Each structure stands twice: as C-alpha cells, then as structure tokens.
DNA sequence: CATCAGGTGCTGAAATTTCAACTACTCGTC
DNA sequence: GACGAGTAGTTGAAATTTCAGCACCTGATG
C-alpha cells in the first residue's frame, strides 16, 4: 500500500453529517416506538414486514434479508416475538429446512396500533422537510450506497425497493 | 386524530431504500473494523474523536454528543477502553463533576493503525461512487434530517460539521 | 444410492446496549 | 451559607446483539 487516500475536509464534513444525522433520526424513531408502543425499531420492522407479506408470513431468511439482520439476530428476535404471542413459527411445506414466521392476530393488532405514530414521525422528520428533488437525491444516493455494498442481483433478491415501476409487465418477458 | 397521513408508494420506496442502504453500509464498515482491527464501529468513533481533539482528550458529555451515544453507553464503552489500556480517565480541573477521557499512546497507535483501512472503505463505498452534486445533496439532506431532530443550537454545541466554511473569521465578530 | 458443498435455522455464551436509579457537584437565589 | 433545580457521570441489572458452532436438509454429481 502506497499513500492512504485520506478524506478531504469537505468529504469529512459530509461523512460526519451523514453519520450524525442518520443516527439522530434512527434514535428518535427508536425512542418514539419505545415510548408509544414499547417496541424496538427492530421489532417494529419485523412486524411491519410480516404484516405486508402475503399470508402475513415470510421465510426466516427472506425476512432477515429484508430487515438487514443476520440469521442469528432474527432467530433470537423471533423467539421473543413468539413469547409475546405476536408471531408463530410454521414449518415450510416446500423445504424441510425452512421455517415461516407468521404474524398472529395479536401481532397484527400491534402493528396497526403502532404504525400511525411511527409513520407520522417519519413524515414529519423527513418527507415534510425535503423537496421533491431532495427526495429523489436521497433515493439516488441510497441506491449508490446499497449497490456499493451488494450487487444488484442480491439487492433484488432481498426486495430492494428503489426501482422505478417496472418498464414491462412481468408477463411480457421473453 | 383524524386520518393518519400515510406514505405514498414513492415515499415508501425512498424510505426503505434509505433504511436498507444505510444499514448495509454501516454493517459493512462494522465488519471491516472487526476483521482488520478487532474494533467495533462505536469504539473506533470514540478513539477517532479523541485523537482529533486537542490534548487527545474530551469531556465525557462532549464525546457522547459527538458520537451520538447516551451517557451510559459511553461510560460503559470507556470502561472497556480503559481496561484495554487505550484510554485514561482524568478528572476535570474546572468542574469537579467532570471527567476527561484521554487517549493513551497505545490508543493513539491503535487509531493510526485502523484508520487507513476504514477510510479507504468509506471512500470506495461512498465518495468514489458519488458525483460532486450527489455529495452536496447528501450533505443537504443530512442537514435537514439533523435539524428535524435537534435545533441548530444543539447541533452546533455537539460539533455539527455540515456548516460551510465560516463567512467571517471569528475575530471579525461584532 | 452415496457423497458433499452449500443453504437454513437454532443455540448458548460472551459482548454490548438500554434502562432506571443514584451520587456528587454547580449555579442561582434567598 | 443553605436550599433546590439542574448537570455530569457512574452503576448494576435486564434486554439485545454478536459470535462461533451445530444439526439438519437440499441439490448436484458421480
């Protein structure tokens, strides 16, 4: 290795700003959820993802990918959710290794209850304050970051949401 | 409360993209530090901040604010760093309640050793991939996020770095 | 069919973070 | 100089996350 490529002052400022801002934001969301629903952000995300999924259930690995958790972390988190009665484990019928995490009615109720406050806060801290151009920039930058870490194929497999609406209907393929 | 203000599809995609992207990025940095220097990101930040501070030391509260940690978390983290021999606790002379966390020589060596790899990764995942305009957008958006959570005065007190270079030299004030 | 690389999910222990007090000190006021 | 509110930092226990390793299943290959 020759000379380390340091950050310019400008880059340094940008990086620190991003770091601080995202942490402040996530902390704030965490606090709101804890306060109003006694949920951690991580827990909320799991419940939210499940609630949006067909059959209110997902394969463990898919859920982990969607939430950007490693498998162990998800497994422990699901343990706790099962103990709370909000999630049920169901063995996969198509793959004997697989488990589905399935939202219970109680779990679904919990999401419905906590979602509005959470969404309202995201809106008020983020979208109400960003112009349309800034929102586009944010998505653009996020895409750059994500593809910097994972290739597009992997992102796609984990349900990467940044894509603009499909250019062709799926049936028109091939 | 009347009707909850939900997110549009577009906003939903932007939000999820941001969430996933930042998590992927931070996870990656965490992994790199763990792998190459056996440091957590949190630990690295503490050491880095101290190393940049005059006298290689900071008041606990200031350090906590700079790293966006709560005081308890920082206190525990510093405990560990003291046990590692990388940081020393020094009572503040001006305020008998206060403590300084001060980097030891060993600690300084540790930062010097781990910084290049870390910076290189930030550069390659972020700055090498963003145009100048995108970098500006990122800073702009970060500022919006941060001021959405904290007022500018508080940000300033915690060493918010997003400011463009001061319009006047400090001595020209008043 | 047997093998084997790779994928899935779980587990227990260790490390870290969160949470709710608690002590000690400062500052402004009386 | 004593009071009381507010600040600085620590502490211990509980909750969560990380880490390494395990057991099991699948799918490809021979």
PDB file of C-alpha atoms in Angstrom, chain A residues 126-138, chain B residues 11 14 140-141 144:
ATOM      1  CA  UNK A 126     -38.170  13.542   6.682  1.00  0.00           C
ATOM      2  CA  UNK A 127     -40.711  13.975   3.921  1.00  0.00           C
ATOM      3  CA  UNK A 128     -42.360  17.134   5.155  1.00  0.00           C
ATOM      4  CA  UNK A 129     -38.940  18.739   5.140  1.00  0.00           C
ATOM      5  CA  UNK A 130     -37.493  17.510   1.881  1.00  0.00           C
ATOM      6  CA  UNK A 131     -38.314  18.945  -1.526  1.00  0.00           C
ATOM      7  CA  UNK A 132     -39.195  16.534  -4.296  1.00  0.00           C
ATOM      8  CA  UNK A 133     -35.707  16.982  -5.722  1.00  0.00           C
ATOM      9  CA  UNK A 134     -34.123  16.225  -2.385  1.00  0.00           C
ATOM     10  CA  UNK A 135     -36.231  13.119  -2.031  1.00  0.00           C
ATOM     11  CA  UNK A 136     -35.053  11.965  -5.420  1.00  0.00           C
ATOM     12  CA  UNK A 137     -31.473  12.659  -4.458  1.00  0.00           C
ATOM     13  CA  UNK A 138     -31.868  10.682  -1.300  1.00  0.00           C
TER      14      UNK A 138
ATOM     15  CA  UNK B  11     -42.060   7.873  -0.288  1.00  0.00           C
ATOM     16  CA  UNK B  14     -37.390   6.160  -0.716  1.00  0.00           C
ATOM     17  CA  UNK B 140     -28.022  18.881   2.337  1.00  0.00           C
ATOM     18  CA  UNK B 141     -30.350  16.028   3.190  1.00  0.00           C
ATOM     19  CA  UNK B 144     -32.417  18.553   7.006  1.00  0.00           C
TER      20      UNK B 144
END
